[in-house]
Amino acid sequence: MTVPDEKERNPDSEPGMEAYIGLGSNMGERISYLREAVRALEAVPDTELTCVSDVYETEPVGYADQDSFLNMVVVVRTRLSPASLHGHMKQIEERLGRVRTIRNGPRTIDLDLLLMDDVALDTPELTVPHPRMWERAFVLIPLADVVRNQSQLLATTHEHLDRLDGKEGVTRWSNFNWRDESERSAN
């Protein structure tokens, strides 16, 4: 997990709401798709990437006849509405070759808006909090990485995680040093 140094953060200058986004890939160069998605999230207007979980390799859920996933969670601060942020996320998926043919099937990249402050939203296009996040170890394990400073959310995450089966299907794959990635891509 990577968190910026406290001296680099100025809470008075941080915009808007905090949003948690789940990322997953199980096609091609999985880690490359995750890196590209993180870079693209950093470029979303009025949005600042603040924290990134480690990367976890996970067995597929639902449609099982596919390769393992790499999953992670990122945190952003944004002035965008949930619908606008979600729209940017869908554009990123499209740019990175996401094709929806089989429900829960293979994908180059998947971006899910998990939580956004205290927002509760249920529209045909978007539900926040994500309706199945509390049932998925591949979401909760990396989520626990990035909510360490939020005791209530961390406790809730661990409560749900403790009740889940299948945690053994989620293994730490690597850390994700997004600061280094961002600096390399800027040069």
Short mmCIF file of C-alpha atoms in Angstrom, two decimals:
data_model
loop_
_atom_site.label_atom_id
_atom_site.label_comp_id
_atom_site.label_asym_id
_atom_site.label_seq_id
_atom_site.Cartn_x
_atom_site.Cartn_y
_atom_site.Cartn_z
CA MET A 1 0.00 0.00 0.00
CA THR A 2 1.26 3.48 -0.80
CA VAL A 3 0.15 6.59 1.06
CA PRO A 4 1.62 10.04 0.45
CA ASP A 5 3.72 11.53 3.23
CA GLU A 6 1.66 13.63 5.62
CA LYS A 7 3.81 16.68 4.85
CA GLU A 8 2.83 16.33 1.16
CA ARG A 9 -0.87 16.55 2.01
CA ASN A 10 -2.67 19.76 2.85
CA PRO A 11 -6.20 18.94 4.04
CA ASP A 12 -7.34 22.53 3.41
CA SER A 13 -6.46 22.26 -0.28
CA GLU A 14 -7.95 18.80 -0.87
CA PRO A 15 -11.08 18.92 -3.01
CA GLY A 16 -14.49 17.45 -2.44
CA MET A 17 -15.37 13.90 -1.52
CA GLU A 18 -13.33 10.78 -0.97
CA ALA A 19 -14.10 7.93 -3.35
CA TYR A 20 -12.90 4.30 -3.27
CA ILE A 21 -12.49 2.62 -6.66
CA GLY A 22 -11.92 -1.11 -7.20
CA LEU A 23 -9.74 -2.13 -10.17
CA GLY A 24 -9.39 -5.57 -11.72
CA SER A 25 -7.80 -7.14 -14.79
CA ASN A 26 -7.44 -10.72 -16.02
CA MET A 27 -6.52 -10.39 -19.70
CA GLY A 28 -3.16 -9.77 -21.32
CA GLU A 29 -0.59 -7.83 -19.32
CA ARG A 30 -2.77 -7.47 -16.24
CA ILE A 31 -0.40 -5.23 -14.28
CA SER A 32 0.01 -2.95 -17.30
CA TYR A 33 -3.75 -2.45 -17.49
CA LEU A 34 -3.85 -1.61 -13.78
CA ARG A 35 -0.98 0.90 -14.19
CA GLU A 36 -2.67 2.54 -17.18
CA ALA A 37 -5.97 2.77 -15.30
CA VAL A 38 -4.27 4.38 -12.28
CA ARG A 39 -2.54 6.90 -14.59
CA ALA A 40 -5.87 7.66 -16.24
CA LEU A 41 -7.58 8.14 -12.87
CA GLU A 42 -4.82 10.59 -11.91
CA ALA A 43 -5.67 12.60 -15.04
CA VAL A 44 -9.41 12.91 -14.30
CA PRO A 45 -10.25 16.62 -13.85
CA ASP A 46 -10.89 17.88 -10.30
CA THR A 47 -9.64 14.58 -8.91
CA GLU A 48 -6.54 13.70 -6.90
CA LEU A 49 -5.28 10.18 -6.30
CA THR A 50 -4.45 9.90 -2.57
CA CYS A 51 -3.85 6.21 -1.79
CA VAL A 52 -3.31 2.90 -3.58
CA SER A 53 -3.57 -0.62 -2.15
CA ASP A 54 -1.24 -3.50 -2.81
CA VAL A 55 -2.09 -5.71 -5.79
CA TYR A 56 -3.77 -9.07 -5.11
CA GLU A 57 -4.16 -12.07 -7.38
CA THR A 58 -7.61 -13.58 -7.09
CA GLU A 59 -9.56 -16.50 -8.42
CA PRO A 60 -12.49 -15.55 -10.66
CA VAL A 61 -15.93 -15.18 -9.07
CA GLY A 62 -19.11 -16.08 -10.90
CA TYR A 63 -17.93 -17.13 -14.36
CA ALA A 64 -15.06 -19.48 -13.42
CA ASP A 65 -13.74 -20.45 -16.89
CA GLN A 66 -11.21 -17.60 -17.10
CA ASP A 67 -7.76 -16.57 -15.88
CA SER A 68 -7.05 -15.20 -12.41
CA PHE A 69 -7.48 -11.49 -11.76
CA LEU A 70 -5.18 -8.86 -10.37
CA ASN A 71 -7.22 -6.59 -8.09
CA MET A 72 -6.56 -3.43 -6.14
CA VAL A 73 -8.33 -0.40 -4.66
CA VAL A 74 -7.46 3.27 -5.08
CA VAL A 75 -8.69 6.31 -3.19
CA VAL A 76 -9.33 9.66 -4.83
CA ARG A 77 -10.49 13.06 -3.59
CA THR A 78 -12.80 14.63 -6.12
CA ARG A 79 -15.16 17.54 -6.66
CA LEU A 80 -17.00 15.50 -9.30
CA SER A 81 -20.44 14.06 -8.69
CA PRO A 82 -20.68 10.28 -8.41
CA ALA A 83 -22.27 10.11 -11.88
CA SER A 84 -19.53 12.25 -13.44
CA LEU A 85 -16.73 10.25 -11.78
CA HIS A 86 -18.42 7.03 -12.91
CA GLY A 87 -18.63 8.40 -16.46
CA HIS A 88 -14.88 9.04 -16.47
CA MET A 89 -14.29 5.51 -15.15
CA LYS A 90 -16.35 4.00 -17.98
CA GLN A 91 -14.38 6.07 -20.52
CA ILE A 92 -11.12 4.72 -19.05
CA GLU A 93 -12.43 1.14 -19.37
CA GLU A 94 -13.37 1.80 -22.98
CA ARG A 95 -9.96 3.34 -23.82
CA LEU A 96 -8.25 0.30 -22.30
CA GLY A 97 -10.25 -2.13 -24.45
CA ARG A 98 -12.95 -3.31 -22.06
CA VAL A 99 -15.57 -5.36 -23.94
CA ARG A 100 -18.67 -6.62 -22.15
CA THR A 101 -19.68 -9.97 -23.64
CA ILE A 102 -20.03 -12.38 -20.68
CA ARG A 103 -21.36 -11.20 -17.31
CA ASN A 104 -18.43 -11.39 -14.84
CA GLY A 105 -16.31 -12.61 -17.75
CA PRO A 106 -12.73 -11.83 -18.78
CA ARG A 107 -11.77 -8.16 -19.06
CA THR A 108 -8.78 -5.98 -19.74
CA ILE A 109 -9.85 -3.63 -16.96
CA ASP A 110 -12.79 -3.23 -14.62
CA LEU A 111 -13.34 -0.08 -12.56
CA ASP A 112 -16.02 -0.09 -9.85
CA LEU A 113 -17.03 2.89 -7.72
CA LEU A 114 -17.23 1.19 -4.33
CA LEU A 115 -17.89 4.04 -1.90
CA MET A 116 -18.02 7.83 -2.03
CA ASP A 117 -18.12 9.50 1.38
CA ASP A 118 -21.64 9.04 2.76
CA VAL A 119 -23.30 8.96 -0.66
CA ALA A 120 -26.16 6.50 -1.08
CA LEU A 121 -27.27 6.32 -4.69
CA ASP A 122 -29.36 3.82 -6.63
CA THR A 123 -29.97 4.58 -10.29
CA PRO A 124 -30.11 2.31 -13.34
CA GLU A 125 -26.53 3.37 -14.19
CA LEU A 126 -24.92 3.44 -10.75
CA THR A 127 -25.39 2.13 -7.23
CA VAL A 128 -23.23 3.49 -4.40
CA PRO A 129 -22.15 1.85 -2.17
CA HIS A 130 -21.40 -0.94 -4.64
CA PRO A 131 -24.15 -3.52 -4.02
CA ARG A 132 -21.88 -6.59 -3.83
CA MET A 133 -18.67 -5.18 -2.38
CA TRP A 134 -19.28 -6.56 1.13
CA GLU A 135 -19.57 -10.09 -0.35
CA ARG A 136 -16.24 -10.07 -2.20
CA ALA A 137 -12.92 -10.81 -0.55
CA PHE A 138 -11.10 -9.54 -3.65
CA VAL A 139 -12.59 -6.10 -2.88
CA LEU A 140 -12.42 -6.15 0.92
CA ILE A 141 -8.79 -7.25 1.29
CA PRO A 142 -7.34 -4.38 -0.79
CA LEU A 143 -9.97 -2.02 0.69
CA ALA A 144 -8.59 -2.81 4.16
CA ASP A 145 -5.17 -1.62 2.89
CA VAL A 146 -6.45 1.87 2.10
CA VAL A 147 -8.86 2.53 5.00
CA ARG A 148 -6.34 2.09 7.82
CA ASN A 149 -6.83 5.68 9.00
CA GLN A 150 -10.62 5.41 9.10
CA SER A 151 -11.42 3.26 12.09
CA GLN A 152 -15.18 2.88 11.45
CA LEU A 153 -14.77 1.87 7.79
CA LEU A 154 -11.84 -0.40 8.68
CA ALA A 155 -13.92 -2.11 11.39
CA THR A 156 -16.86 -2.57 8.99
CA THR A 157 -14.54 -3.94 6.31
CA HIS A 158 -13.04 -6.47 8.73
CA GLU A 159 -16.47 -7.49 10.07
CA HIS A 160 -17.61 -8.38 6.56
CA LEU A 161 -14.28 -9.99 5.69
CA ASP A 162 -14.38 -12.19 8.81
CA ARG A 163 -17.72 -13.63 7.68
CA LEU A 164 -16.60 -14.42 4.13
CA ASP A 165 -15.46 -17.72 2.72
CA GLY A 166 -12.92 -17.75 -0.09
CA LYS A 167 -10.31 -15.42 1.39
CA GLU A 168 -7.67 -18.04 0.63
CA GLY A 169 -8.35 -17.37 -3.07
CA VAL A 170 -6.93 -13.84 -2.64
CA THR A 171 -3.15 -13.60 -2.32
CA ARG A 172 -0.89 -10.57 -2.19
CA TRP A 173 0.82 -10.33 -5.60
CA SER A 174 2.91 -7.14 -5.19
CA ASN A 175 2.96 -3.64 -3.85
CA PHE A 176 2.08 -0.86 -6.26
CA ASN A 177 4.34 2.15 -5.99
CA TRP A 178 2.21 4.62 -7.87
CA ARG A 179 4.41 7.61 -6.99
CA ASP A 180 7.28 6.03 -8.96
CA GLU A 181 4.91 5.10 -11.79
CA SER A 182 3.60 8.67 -12.01
CA GLU A 183 7.07 10.16 -12.01
CA ARG A 184 8.24 7.77 -14.77
CA SER A 185 5.21 8.49 -16.96
CA ALA A 186 5.71 12.26 -16.61
CA ASN A 187 9.28 12.06 -17.97
#
